[in-house]
DNA sequence: CTGTTAGCGCATTCAG
DNA sequence: CTGAATGCGCTAACAG
């Protein structure tokens, strides 16, 4: 009734729909005067080309999907920030999907995106120990995929990671150098590529310093804060570790809380270092030593790779592997004496 | 060539396209056996209905837009979490737009969304002191709009806010009761509805306690951390306030940093309370007293209102006003003695 | 229960 | 430089 579309606008101006279309598409084949007439009339009448119609026609959505485990998380929200920056510059829209580490959700999101809804996907994965065939379908549909941070190693596609092995090695070494002998490694899900990689850095650093690896010091925590606290309480009482290497920020926080609760002093009784994107690590009590991934930069890199793939057409698959360097910042939580 | 669509699938199965469509739409008018035949063939051939085509046909996108100033921010990322939860349940997709507090961007995003790209919009606004006509166009296009946290009071639409006036009043009173006499109010943009409302709570609390209002204690900070730190350094030196009421989290953090740098003791020399969604406020040094908005809940409420509007059809505009209660938690940063 | 038909709004041939 | 005609992939009457 009162909704405007290309036809009505054309009728209004005594032009054809193709001319309207040309005016909007910045086509060269149009008189400058008519173009302006069209655009100003469009503005008056509040007309905007319908995205879905043009997407359908052009087989291109100008939209990308970002799939992450969670968004209320410093690392991911900063990474999304980076992705957004690049995407917006290119005039792309961003769909957000949260898996909450649920592999089934990941599959369902991906399956939903086959249908041409997006021109590309950036994902931090959730189901390491599973069959990843559903991802191969994307290739068939020529929808580019870029992994960041958490990746599937068996899928051959572009990846942006950080130098997790090296920084884990150094972080562990840092604890050892500061006097720790019984270092617990806290992890949420051992099967994640990230968790494995970081753990390897940990174990290799132990070996390099002639400290024997103890299986009981690998602590499998939970995504649930309270459960994790229970687990840690147990560990601190039973095993009395003198060092903690937290493979994700959330576990460092749980450690702080448990220590506060149990009157365990950091760093006197126990030293801690953690992967973390917390901007205020320095303001914690005590200030937290961190391994900080360049989250924003990783987002930017991932987006750049995705657009490279999108723009490369179908000619060649983009499978670049970008590794960003994390920064280790020693603070009070791991200080000796 | 190798791309599948409804027609090819139909031909493959010796059915008509409408039958295929019915199989996918869960229509009742279809034989169970054929439905299964269709679905399994679709699975084999990797067919998924094209969203853009069906959106075009149905004039419905199953997509909502979320426009926020930033995402690397605890409040907004938690709110988005809430929105996502509701939207996903309804099978909706979420487009994210970040304004970085740039009013021009806000306008441009909104103008871009007129074209039927989304069924509704949830927004936390950025341009209080401006003309908001561009939003009225949405009404004409029957695209529902829900504000949350930061709202335009001159736009008549659904809104989700928190009880900012009351909690600001109480927070200020809390500082006064703990001995503060010169309380500075830190704000980023005085013209924002939020900033104004919170400031009113502050001034009224002063008045209620016979403390005279001082214009120089209203500190207009910046979104840029370093600038803010400079401003605060100046203020702390010149005015020597004994209390700080930070209207947003970022300003409390800047305060901590400046105090650390300048050897100003919290809470001995200066007490501080802040609006904050930081989950680890208790772990800061010293633990930070906070006014915590129920970010997740606000997101959920906003999404619920939006879907109420979307489902109400054009019959009646939804203009519900939901006010969520914030929680004031006194910690060491504002303790007396 | 299934097929036929028409058209959602737009972009692009192809003529002129 | 502009217009007429066609179809992107799908859904929803309407028949049967």
mmCIF file of C-alpha atoms in Angstrom, chain B residues 18-210:
data_model
loop_
_atom_site.group_PDB
_atom_site.id
_atom_site.type_symbol
_atom_site.label_atom_id
_atom_site.label_comp_id
_atom_site.label_asym_id
_atom_site.label_seq_id
_atom_site.Cartn_x
_atom_site.Cartn_y
_atom_site.Cartn_z
ATOM 1 C CA UNK B 18 5.844 -26.618 -4.172
ATOM 2 C CA UNK B 19 6.069 -30.052 -2.676
ATOM 3 C CA UNK B 20 9.695 -29.504 -1.879
ATOM 4 C CA UNK B 21 8.815 -26.226 -0.307
ATOM 5 C CA UNK B 22 6.102 -27.831 1.755
ATOM 6 C CA UNK B 23 8.480 -30.453 3.016
ATOM 7 C CA UNK B 24 10.735 -27.790 4.374
ATOM 8 C CA UNK B 25 8.147 -25.485 5.746
ATOM 9 C CA UNK B 26 6.653 -28.117 8.000
ATOM 10 C CA UNK B 27 3.384 -27.677 6.244
ATOM 11 C CA UNK B 28 0.670 -30.087 7.243
ATOM 12 C CA UNK B 29 -0.490 -30.575 3.698
ATOM 13 C CA UNK B 30 2.009 -33.193 2.779
ATOM 14 C CA UNK B 31 2.341 -36.921 2.875
ATOM 15 C CA UNK B 32 4.707 -38.043 5.548
ATOM 16 C CA UNK B 33 6.484 -40.430 3.249
ATOM 17 C CA UNK B 34 7.092 -37.883 0.515
ATOM 18 C CA UNK B 35 8.229 -35.393 3.074
ATOM 19 C CA UNK B 36 10.850 -37.765 4.293
ATOM 20 C CA UNK B 37 11.838 -38.657 0.809
ATOM 21 C CA UNK B 38 12.347 -34.994 0.063
ATOM 22 C CA UNK B 39 14.268 -34.256 3.203
ATOM 23 C CA UNK B 40 16.623 -37.145 2.853
ATOM 24 C CA UNK B 41 17.274 -36.388 -0.783
ATOM 25 C CA UNK B 42 17.885 -32.792 0.181
ATOM 26 C CA UNK B 43 20.364 -33.931 2.750
ATOM 27 C CA UNK B 44 22.127 -36.106 0.230
ATOM 28 C CA UNK B 45 22.295 -33.399 -2.367
ATOM 29 C CA UNK B 46 23.185 -30.840 0.185
ATOM 30 C CA UNK B 47 20.214 -28.679 -0.476
ATOM 31 C CA UNK B 48 19.087 -25.887 1.849
ATOM 32 C CA UNK B 49 16.373 -23.404 0.958
ATOM 33 C CA UNK B 50 17.828 -20.056 0.001
ATOM 34 C CA UNK B 51 17.051 -17.559 2.730
ATOM 35 C CA UNK B 52 17.098 -14.564 0.495
ATOM 36 C CA UNK B 53 14.599 -16.018 -1.874
ATOM 37 C CA UNK B 54 12.202 -16.948 0.860
ATOM 38 C CA UNK B 55 12.699 -13.688 2.663
ATOM 39 C CA UNK B 56 11.898 -11.870 -0.517
ATOM 40 C CA UNK B 57 8.862 -13.939 -1.066
ATOM 41 C CA UNK B 58 7.626 -13.760 2.482
ATOM 42 C CA UNK B 59 8.628 -10.194 3.186
ATOM 43 C CA UNK B 60 10.159 -11.362 6.384
ATOM 44 C CA UNK B 61 13.789 -11.749 7.210
ATOM 45 C CA UNK B 62 13.921 -13.616 10.507
ATOM 46 C CA UNK B 63 16.728 -11.298 11.348
ATOM 47 C CA UNK B 64 17.092 -8.516 13.867
ATOM 48 C CA UNK B 65 19.718 -5.815 14.158
ATOM 49 C CA UNK B 66 21.497 -4.900 17.351
ATOM 50 C CA UNK B 67 23.120 -1.480 17.335
ATOM 51 C CA UNK B 68 25.421 -0.660 20.235
ATOM 52 C CA UNK B 69 28.197 1.852 20.840
ATOM 53 C CA UNK B 70 30.798 -0.842 21.378
ATOM 54 C CA UNK B 71 31.196 -4.515 21.985
ATOM 55 C CA UNK B 72 34.444 -4.733 23.926
ATOM 56 C CA UNK B 73 32.528 -3.647 26.995
ATOM 57 C CA UNK B 74 31.142 -5.873 29.695
ATOM 58 C CA UNK B 75 27.759 -4.282 29.825
ATOM 59 C CA UNK B 76 27.063 -4.486 26.127
ATOM 60 C CA UNK B 77 28.539 -7.891 25.585
ATOM 61 C CA UNK B 78 26.453 -9.310 28.398
ATOM 62 C CA UNK B 79 23.364 -7.584 27.050
ATOM 63 C CA UNK B 80 24.004 -9.018 23.608
ATOM 64 C CA UNK B 81 24.277 -12.371 25.253
ATOM 65 C CA UNK B 82 20.761 -11.941 26.584
ATOM 66 C CA UNK B 83 19.433 -10.773 23.256
ATOM 67 C CA UNK B 84 21.029 -13.702 21.523
ATOM 68 C CA UNK B 85 19.465 -16.152 23.895
ATOM 69 C CA UNK B 86 15.965 -14.962 23.134
ATOM 70 C CA UNK B 87 16.526 -14.483 19.441
ATOM 71 C CA UNK B 88 18.040 -17.885 18.911
ATOM 72 C CA UNK B 89 15.132 -19.492 20.644
ATOM 73 C CA UNK B 90 12.838 -17.874 18.113
ATOM 74 C CA UNK B 91 15.049 -18.929 15.249
ATOM 75 C CA UNK B 92 16.159 -15.388 14.511
ATOM 76 C CA UNK B 93 19.500 -14.249 13.227
ATOM 77 C CA UNK B 94 21.362 -11.285 14.650
ATOM 78 C CA UNK B 95 23.187 -8.551 12.800
ATOM 79 C CA UNK B 96 25.585 -6.499 14.882
ATOM 80 C CA UNK B 97 26.398 -2.854 14.276
ATOM 81 C CA UNK B 98 28.883 -0.816 16.290
ATOM 82 C CA UNK B 99 28.605 2.956 16.326
ATOM 83 C CA UNK B 100 31.638 3.779 18.460
ATOM 84 C CA UNK B 101 29.447 6.608 19.701
ATOM 85 C CA UNK B 102 29.469 8.177 16.290
ATOM 86 C CA UNK B 103 26.068 9.643 15.559
ATOM 87 C CA UNK B 104 26.645 9.699 11.815
ATOM 88 C CA UNK B 105 27.240 5.979 11.887
ATOM 89 C CA UNK B 106 24.060 5.439 13.769
ATOM 90 C CA UNK B 107 22.102 7.323 11.133
ATOM 91 C CA UNK B 108 23.767 5.469 8.348
ATOM 92 C CA UNK B 109 23.067 2.082 9.933
ATOM 93 C CA UNK B 110 19.446 2.932 10.489
ATOM 94 C CA UNK B 111 19.009 4.233 6.981
ATOM 95 C CA UNK B 112 20.482 1.052 5.701
ATOM 96 C CA UNK B 113 18.022 -1.025 7.635
ATOM 97 C CA UNK B 114 14.928 0.542 6.154
ATOM 98 C CA UNK B 115 14.966 -1.736 3.218
ATOM 99 C CA UNK B 116 13.493 -4.771 4.861
ATOM 100 C CA UNK B 117 16.787 -6.268 5.802
ATOM 101 C CA UNK B 118 15.603 -6.829 9.352
ATOM 102 C CA UNK B 119 12.310 -7.391 11.107
ATOM 103 C CA UNK B 120 13.268 -5.245 14.059
ATOM 104 C CA UNK B 121 16.000 -3.264 15.745
ATOM 105 C CA UNK B 122 17.385 -3.110 19.268
ATOM 106 C CA UNK B 123 19.554 -0.096 19.901
ATOM 107 C CA UNK B 124 21.526 1.684 22.559
ATOM 108 C CA UNK B 125 21.775 5.202 21.168
ATOM 109 C CA UNK B 126 24.638 7.601 20.574
ATOM 110 C CA UNK B 127 23.327 10.998 19.532
ATOM 111 C CA UNK B 128 21.194 12.446 22.247
ATOM 112 C CA UNK B 129 21.484 16.101 21.304
ATOM 113 C CA UNK B 130 20.392 15.709 17.732
ATOM 114 C CA UNK B 131 17.454 15.476 15.460
ATOM 115 C CA UNK B 132 16.018 11.981 15.440
ATOM 116 C CA UNK B 133 13.779 12.185 12.427
ATOM 117 C CA UNK B 134 15.575 9.359 10.704
ATOM 118 C CA UNK B 135 14.027 7.062 13.282
ATOM 119 C CA UNK B 136 10.509 8.029 12.392
ATOM 120 C CA UNK B 137 11.009 6.568 8.963
ATOM 121 C CA UNK B 138 11.270 3.188 10.625
ATOM 122 C CA UNK B 139 7.780 3.581 11.946
ATOM 123 C CA UNK B 140 6.495 4.249 8.465
ATOM 124 C CA UNK B 141 8.130 1.060 7.325
ATOM 125 C CA UNK B 142 6.660 -0.769 10.301
ATOM 126 C CA UNK B 143 10.023 -1.847 11.593
ATOM 127 C CA UNK B 144 9.808 -2.049 15.374
ATOM 128 C CA UNK B 145 12.501 -0.439 17.464
ATOM 129 C CA UNK B 146 13.470 -1.078 21.069
ATOM 130 C CA UNK B 147 15.880 1.104 22.983
ATOM 131 C CA UNK B 148 17.917 -0.229 25.844
ATOM 132 C CA UNK B 149 20.128 1.468 28.376
ATOM 133 C CA UNK B 150 20.713 4.626 26.357
ATOM 134 C CA UNK B 151 17.472 5.971 24.963
ATOM 135 C CA UNK B 152 16.056 8.986 23.192
ATOM 136 C CA UNK B 153 13.311 10.411 25.275
ATOM 137 C CA UNK B 154 11.697 12.193 22.364
ATOM 138 C CA UNK B 155 11.103 8.972 20.479
ATOM 139 C CA UNK B 156 8.012 7.081 21.449
ATOM 140 C CA UNK B 157 8.985 3.438 21.386
ATOM 141 C CA UNK B 158 9.655 0.495 23.676
ATOM 142 C CA UNK B 159 12.458 1.071 26.151
ATOM 143 C CA UNK B 160 14.439 -1.005 28.624
ATOM 144 C CA UNK B 161 16.442 0.948 31.153
ATOM 145 C CA UNK B 162 17.695 0.507 34.661
ATOM 146 C CA UNK B 163 16.716 2.580 37.665
ATOM 147 C CA UNK B 164 19.626 4.933 37.147
ATOM 148 C CA UNK B 165 18.279 7.845 39.105
ATOM 149 C CA UNK B 166 17.592 5.861 42.235
ATOM 150 C CA UNK B 167 20.777 3.895 42.211
ATOM 151 C CA UNK B 168 22.834 7.010 41.569
ATOM 152 C CA UNK B 169 21.121 8.675 44.467
ATOM 153 C CA UNK B 170 21.855 5.731 46.727
ATOM 154 C CA UNK B 171 25.435 5.401 45.546
ATOM 155 C CA UNK B 172 26.111 9.054 46.232
ATOM 156 C CA UNK B 173 24.460 8.735 49.589
ATOM 157 C CA UNK B 174 26.649 5.731 50.291
ATOM 158 C CA UNK B 175 29.760 7.840 49.722
ATOM 159 C CA UNK B 176 28.386 10.635 51.883
ATOM 160 C CA UNK B 177 27.546 8.254 54.681
ATOM 161 C CA UNK B 178 31.060 6.932 54.532
ATOM 162 C CA UNK B 179 32.446 10.383 55.078
ATOM 163 C CA UNK B 180 32.892 11.971 51.670
ATOM 164 C CA UNK B 181 32.291 15.697 51.368
ATOM 165 C CA UNK B 182 33.791 16.572 47.999
ATOM 166 C CA UNK B 183 32.458 14.034 45.609
ATOM 167 C CA UNK B 184 33.424 14.316 41.969
ATOM 168 C CA UNK B 185 31.024 13.022 39.357
ATOM 169 C CA UNK B 186 32.790 11.482 36.361
ATOM 170 C CA UNK B 187 30.912 11.344 33.106
ATOM 171 C CA UNK B 188 31.826 10.753 29.489
ATOM 172 C CA UNK B 189 29.135 12.628 27.709
ATOM 173 C CA UNK B 190 26.887 14.833 29.735
ATOM 174 C CA UNK B 191 24.258 15.042 27.048
ATOM 175 C CA UNK B 192 23.473 11.332 27.044
ATOM 176 C CA UNK B 193 20.228 10.487 28.714
ATOM 177 C CA UNK B 194 22.115 8.086 30.952
ATOM 178 C CA UNK B 195 24.661 10.665 32.009
ATOM 179 C CA UNK B 196 21.966 13.178 32.796
ATOM 180 C CA UNK B 197 19.848 10.783 34.752
ATOM 181 C CA UNK B 198 22.721 9.526 36.834
ATOM 182 C CA UNK B 199 23.890 13.030 37.475
ATOM 183 C CA UNK B 200 20.485 14.034 38.709
ATOM 184 C CA UNK B 201 20.644 11.230 41.259
ATOM 185 C CA UNK B 202 24.016 12.540 42.330
ATOM 186 C CA UNK B 203 22.970 16.175 42.695
ATOM 187 C CA UNK B 204 19.755 15.321 44.462
ATOM 188 C CA UNK B 205 21.598 13.159 46.952
ATOM 189 C CA UNK B 206 24.003 16.002 47.652
ATOM 190 C CA UNK B 207 21.090 18.340 48.214
ATOM 191 C CA UNK B 208 19.362 15.853 50.471
ATOM 192 C CA UNK B 209 22.450 15.887 52.645
ATOM 193 C CA UNK B 210 22.986 19.634 52.596
#
